[in-house]
Short mmCIF file of C-alpha atoms in Angstrom, two decimals:
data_model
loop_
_atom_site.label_atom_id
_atom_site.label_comp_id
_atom_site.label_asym_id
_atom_site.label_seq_id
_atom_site.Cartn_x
_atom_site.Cartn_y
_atom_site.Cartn_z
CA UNK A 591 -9.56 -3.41 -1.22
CA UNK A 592 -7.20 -0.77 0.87
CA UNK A 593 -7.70 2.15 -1.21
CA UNK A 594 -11.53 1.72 -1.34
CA UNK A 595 -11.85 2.06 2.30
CA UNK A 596 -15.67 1.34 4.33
CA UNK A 597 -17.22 0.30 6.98
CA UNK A 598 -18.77 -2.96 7.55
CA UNK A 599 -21.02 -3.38 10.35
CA UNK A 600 -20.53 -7.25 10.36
CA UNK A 601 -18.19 -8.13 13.11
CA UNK A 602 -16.57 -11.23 14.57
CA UNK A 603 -19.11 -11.56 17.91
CA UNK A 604 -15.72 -12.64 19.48
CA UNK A 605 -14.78 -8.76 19.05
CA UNK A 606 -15.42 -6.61 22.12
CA UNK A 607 -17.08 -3.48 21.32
CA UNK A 608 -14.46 -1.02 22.61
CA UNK A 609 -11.99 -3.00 20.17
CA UNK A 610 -14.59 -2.15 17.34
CA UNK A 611 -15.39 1.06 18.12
CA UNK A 612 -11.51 1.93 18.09
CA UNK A 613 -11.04 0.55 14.74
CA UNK A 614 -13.83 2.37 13.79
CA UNK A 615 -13.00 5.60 14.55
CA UNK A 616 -8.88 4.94 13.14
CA UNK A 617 -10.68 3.78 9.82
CA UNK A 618 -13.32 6.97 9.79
CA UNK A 619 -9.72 9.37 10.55
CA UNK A 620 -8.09 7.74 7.22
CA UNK A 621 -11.30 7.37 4.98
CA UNK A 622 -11.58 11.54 5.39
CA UNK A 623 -8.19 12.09 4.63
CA UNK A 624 -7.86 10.29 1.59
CA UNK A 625 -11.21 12.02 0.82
CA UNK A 626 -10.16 15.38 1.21
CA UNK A 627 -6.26 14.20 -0.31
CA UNK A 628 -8.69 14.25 -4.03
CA UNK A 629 -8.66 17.60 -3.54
CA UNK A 630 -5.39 19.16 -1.41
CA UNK A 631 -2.32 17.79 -0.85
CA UNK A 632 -1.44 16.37 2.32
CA UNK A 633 0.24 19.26 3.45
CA UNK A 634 -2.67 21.42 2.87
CA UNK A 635 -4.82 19.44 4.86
CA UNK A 636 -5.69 20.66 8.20
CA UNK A 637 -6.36 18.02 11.51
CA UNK A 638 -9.25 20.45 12.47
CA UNK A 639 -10.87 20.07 9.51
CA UNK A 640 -10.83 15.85 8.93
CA UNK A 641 -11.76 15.88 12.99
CA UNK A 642 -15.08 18.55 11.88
CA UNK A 643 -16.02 16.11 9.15
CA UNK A 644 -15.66 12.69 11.52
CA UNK A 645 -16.81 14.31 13.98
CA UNK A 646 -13.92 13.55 16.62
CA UNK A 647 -12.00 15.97 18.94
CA UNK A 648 -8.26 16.94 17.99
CA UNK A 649 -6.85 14.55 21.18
CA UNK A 650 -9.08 11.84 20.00
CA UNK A 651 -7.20 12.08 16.66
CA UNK A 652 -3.77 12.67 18.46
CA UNK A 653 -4.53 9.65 20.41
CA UNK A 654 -4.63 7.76 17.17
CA UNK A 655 -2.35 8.92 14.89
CA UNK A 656 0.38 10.87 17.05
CA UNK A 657 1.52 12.87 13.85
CA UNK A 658 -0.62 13.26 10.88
CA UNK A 659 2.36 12.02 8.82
CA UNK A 660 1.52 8.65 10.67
CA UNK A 661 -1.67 8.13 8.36
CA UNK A 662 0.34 8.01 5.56
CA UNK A 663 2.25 5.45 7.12
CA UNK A 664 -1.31 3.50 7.69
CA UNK A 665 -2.52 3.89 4.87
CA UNK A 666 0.61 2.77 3.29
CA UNK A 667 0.53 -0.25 5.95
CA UNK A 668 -2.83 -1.50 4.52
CA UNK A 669 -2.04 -0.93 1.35
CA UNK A 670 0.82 -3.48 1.45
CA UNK A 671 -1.20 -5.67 3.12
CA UNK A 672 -4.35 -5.88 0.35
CA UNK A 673 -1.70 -5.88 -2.43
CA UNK A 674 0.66 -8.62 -1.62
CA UNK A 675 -2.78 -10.01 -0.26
CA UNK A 676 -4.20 -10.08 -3.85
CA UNK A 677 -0.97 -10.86 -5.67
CA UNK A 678 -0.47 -14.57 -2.89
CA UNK A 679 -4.54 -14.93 -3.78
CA UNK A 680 -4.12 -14.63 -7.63
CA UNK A 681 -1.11 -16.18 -9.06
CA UNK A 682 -1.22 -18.98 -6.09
CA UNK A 683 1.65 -20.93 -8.45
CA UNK A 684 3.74 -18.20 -9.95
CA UNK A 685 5.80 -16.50 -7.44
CA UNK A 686 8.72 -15.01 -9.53
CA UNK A 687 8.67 -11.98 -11.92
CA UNK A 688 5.02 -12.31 -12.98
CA UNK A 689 4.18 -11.60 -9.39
CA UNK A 690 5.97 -8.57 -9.28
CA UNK A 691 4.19 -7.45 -12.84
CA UNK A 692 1.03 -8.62 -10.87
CA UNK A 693 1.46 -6.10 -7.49
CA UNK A 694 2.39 -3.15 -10.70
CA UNK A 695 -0.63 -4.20 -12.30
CA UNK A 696 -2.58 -3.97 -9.19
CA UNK A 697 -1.22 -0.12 -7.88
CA UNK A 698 -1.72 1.15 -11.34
CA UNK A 699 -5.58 0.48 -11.26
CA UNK A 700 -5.61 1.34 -7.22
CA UNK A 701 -3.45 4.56 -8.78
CA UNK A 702 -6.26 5.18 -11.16
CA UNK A 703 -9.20 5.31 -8.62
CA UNK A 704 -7.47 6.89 -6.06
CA UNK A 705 -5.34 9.80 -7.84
CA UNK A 706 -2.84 11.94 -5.51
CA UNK A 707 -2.50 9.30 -2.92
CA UNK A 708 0.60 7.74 -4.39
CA UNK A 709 2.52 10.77 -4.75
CA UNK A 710 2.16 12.04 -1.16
CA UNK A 711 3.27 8.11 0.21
CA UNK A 712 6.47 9.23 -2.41
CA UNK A 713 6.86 12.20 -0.83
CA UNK A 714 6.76 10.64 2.65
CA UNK A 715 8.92 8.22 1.63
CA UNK A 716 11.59 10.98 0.81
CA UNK A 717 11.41 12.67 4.43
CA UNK A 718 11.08 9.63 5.79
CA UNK A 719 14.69 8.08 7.15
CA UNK A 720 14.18 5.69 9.38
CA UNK A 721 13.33 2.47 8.98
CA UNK A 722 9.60 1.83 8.26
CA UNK A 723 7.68 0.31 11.54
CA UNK A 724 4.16 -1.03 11.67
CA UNK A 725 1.88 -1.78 14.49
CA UNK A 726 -0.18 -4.98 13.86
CA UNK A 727 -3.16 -4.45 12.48
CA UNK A 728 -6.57 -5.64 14.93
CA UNK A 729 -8.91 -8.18 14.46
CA UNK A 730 -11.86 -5.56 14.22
CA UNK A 731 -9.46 -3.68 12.03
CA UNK A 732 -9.08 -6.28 9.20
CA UNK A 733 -12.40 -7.16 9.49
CA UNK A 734 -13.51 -3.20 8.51
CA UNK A 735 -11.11 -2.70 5.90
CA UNK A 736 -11.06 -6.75 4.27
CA UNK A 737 -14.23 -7.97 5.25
CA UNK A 738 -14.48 -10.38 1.92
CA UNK A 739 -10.74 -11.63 3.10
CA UNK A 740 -10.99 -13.93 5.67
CA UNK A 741 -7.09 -14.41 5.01
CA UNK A 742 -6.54 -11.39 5.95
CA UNK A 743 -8.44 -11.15 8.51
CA UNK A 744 -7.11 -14.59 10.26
CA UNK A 745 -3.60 -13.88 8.49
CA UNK A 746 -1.16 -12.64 11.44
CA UNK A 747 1.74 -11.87 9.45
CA UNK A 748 2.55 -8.08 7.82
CA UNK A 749 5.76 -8.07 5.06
CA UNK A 750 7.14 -4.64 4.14
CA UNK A 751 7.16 -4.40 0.18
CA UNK A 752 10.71 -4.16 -0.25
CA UNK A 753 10.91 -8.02 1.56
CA UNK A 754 7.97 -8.86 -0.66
CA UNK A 755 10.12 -7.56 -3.78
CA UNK A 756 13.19 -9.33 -2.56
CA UNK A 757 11.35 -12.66 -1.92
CA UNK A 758 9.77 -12.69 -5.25
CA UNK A 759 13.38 -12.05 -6.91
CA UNK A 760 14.65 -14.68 -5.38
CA UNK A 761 12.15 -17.07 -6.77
CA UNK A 762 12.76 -15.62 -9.73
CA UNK A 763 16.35 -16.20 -9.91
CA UNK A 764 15.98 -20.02 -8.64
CA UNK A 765 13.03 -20.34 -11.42
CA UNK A 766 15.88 -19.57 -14.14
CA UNK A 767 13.76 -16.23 -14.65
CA UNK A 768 16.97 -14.05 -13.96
CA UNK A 769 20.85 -15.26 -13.99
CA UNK A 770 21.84 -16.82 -10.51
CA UNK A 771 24.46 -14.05 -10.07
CA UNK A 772 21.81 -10.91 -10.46
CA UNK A 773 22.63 -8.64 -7.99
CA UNK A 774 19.73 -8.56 -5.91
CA UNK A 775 19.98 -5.18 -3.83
CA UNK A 776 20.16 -3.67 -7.61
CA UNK A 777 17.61 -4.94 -8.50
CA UNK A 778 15.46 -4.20 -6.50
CA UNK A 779 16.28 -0.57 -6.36
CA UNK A 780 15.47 -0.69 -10.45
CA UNK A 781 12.08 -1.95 -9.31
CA UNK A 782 11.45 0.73 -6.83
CA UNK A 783 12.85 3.82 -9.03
CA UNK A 784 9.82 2.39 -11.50
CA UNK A 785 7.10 1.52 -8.76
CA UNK A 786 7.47 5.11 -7.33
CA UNK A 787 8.93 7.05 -10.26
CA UNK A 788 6.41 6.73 -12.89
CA UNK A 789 3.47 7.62 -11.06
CA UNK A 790 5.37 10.50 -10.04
CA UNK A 791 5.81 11.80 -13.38
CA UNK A 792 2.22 10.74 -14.86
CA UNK A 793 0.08 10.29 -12.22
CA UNK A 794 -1.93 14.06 -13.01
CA UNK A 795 -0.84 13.99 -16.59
CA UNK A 796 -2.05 10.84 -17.75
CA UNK A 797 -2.75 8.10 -15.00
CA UNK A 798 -4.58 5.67 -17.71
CA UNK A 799 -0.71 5.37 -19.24
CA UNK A 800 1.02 3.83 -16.24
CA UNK A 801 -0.16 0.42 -15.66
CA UNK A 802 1.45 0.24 -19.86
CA UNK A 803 4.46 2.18 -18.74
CA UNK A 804 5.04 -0.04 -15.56
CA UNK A 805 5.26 -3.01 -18.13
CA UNK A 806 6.89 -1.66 -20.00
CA UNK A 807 9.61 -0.09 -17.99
CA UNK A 808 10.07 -3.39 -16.54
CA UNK A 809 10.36 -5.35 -19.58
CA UNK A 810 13.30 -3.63 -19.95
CA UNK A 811 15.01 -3.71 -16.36
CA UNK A 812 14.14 -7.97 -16.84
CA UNK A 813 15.97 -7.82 -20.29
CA UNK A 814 18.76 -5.74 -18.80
CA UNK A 815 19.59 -7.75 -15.92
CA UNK A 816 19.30 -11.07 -17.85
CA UNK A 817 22.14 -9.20 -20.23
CA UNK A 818 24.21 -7.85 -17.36
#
């Protein structure tokens, strides 16, 4: 699970040990962020301080993540991996609107554990206005963060969640789920104002309401674009 982040000290023997110990390190970097992200916001955090904790040097952390905005981009990376991951894994048949529920369902508990996390990838999101680029994840890299996903692990292939959104609307449109002339691009920015908007607004208010709010909410967009 991406949010839940360890280390495993089981490693493919095929993986050389500079590979492993560079994964290592990346992971360590992340895992002390997101700890000290329960407390501060991103902003507030300083590199010194996650490098003291590790402990790493500030160009050994440079070397990895270039601009601390790019661990927010990582973590974001893996987290689209374990979620469309788990949503393939579990409903291995459905592949229209219920797995679109599913991925909700799945952020809102990840949400839950993981409070703050969410609303700084938002914020990111905002500043953020080019287009989205991820570096393949390693072999030793998988293997730390999914070591109970051999998928993963063997599974070359990264989809950004907006192509995950649009493939599962298309299923869902040539399942009869939605009318064949729903405007996909709409769509899809319905799904998004709800995937990043309610957390926004509830996540320290009341983050045990948004898994029902995310059904909820889209409930409605389904009923609305079926009446369109």
């Amino acid at each position: 699970m991406v949010l839940l982040l360890y280390l495993c000290s089981m490693f493919d023997s095929q993986i050389g040990l500079r590979e492993k110990k560079h994964a290592q390190t990346k992971i360590h970097i992340l895992t002390e962020t997101l700890k000290q992200m329960r407390e501060k916001n991103f902003d507030e955090i300083n590199v010194k301080d996650i490098c003291n904790q590790i402990p790493v040097s500030e160009v050994t952390f440079y070397n990895y993540f270039p601009r601390k905005s790019d661990l927010i981009l990582y973590f974001l990376h893996l987290y689209t991996v374990s979620a469309t991951h788990h949503v393939e894994n579990k409903l291995l048949e459905e592949t229209g609107l219920q797995a679109i529920e599913e991925l909700f369902n799945y952020t809102a508990d990840e949400i839950r554990k993981h409070p703050n996390v969410i609303a700084e990838v938002i914020v990111f999101l905002a500043r953020h206005k080019e287009k989205l680029c991820f570096t393949e994840l390693s072999e030793a890299e998988r293997q730390l963060v999914f070591p109970e996903n051999t998928e993963i692990v063997e599974d070359k292939t990264h989809i950004f969640l907006d192509d995950f959104l649009m493939q599962k609307l298309g299923n869902a449109i040539k399942k009869g789920q939605l009318p064949a002339n729903t405007n996909m691009k709409t769509a899809l920015y319905g799904i998004t104002s709800i995937f990043y908007g309610i957390p926004l607004i509830l996540e320290k208010k009341n983050p045990a309401q948004i898994k029902n709010m995310y059904n909820q909410h889209l409930k409605l967009l389904w009923r609305g674009l079926r009446n369109d």
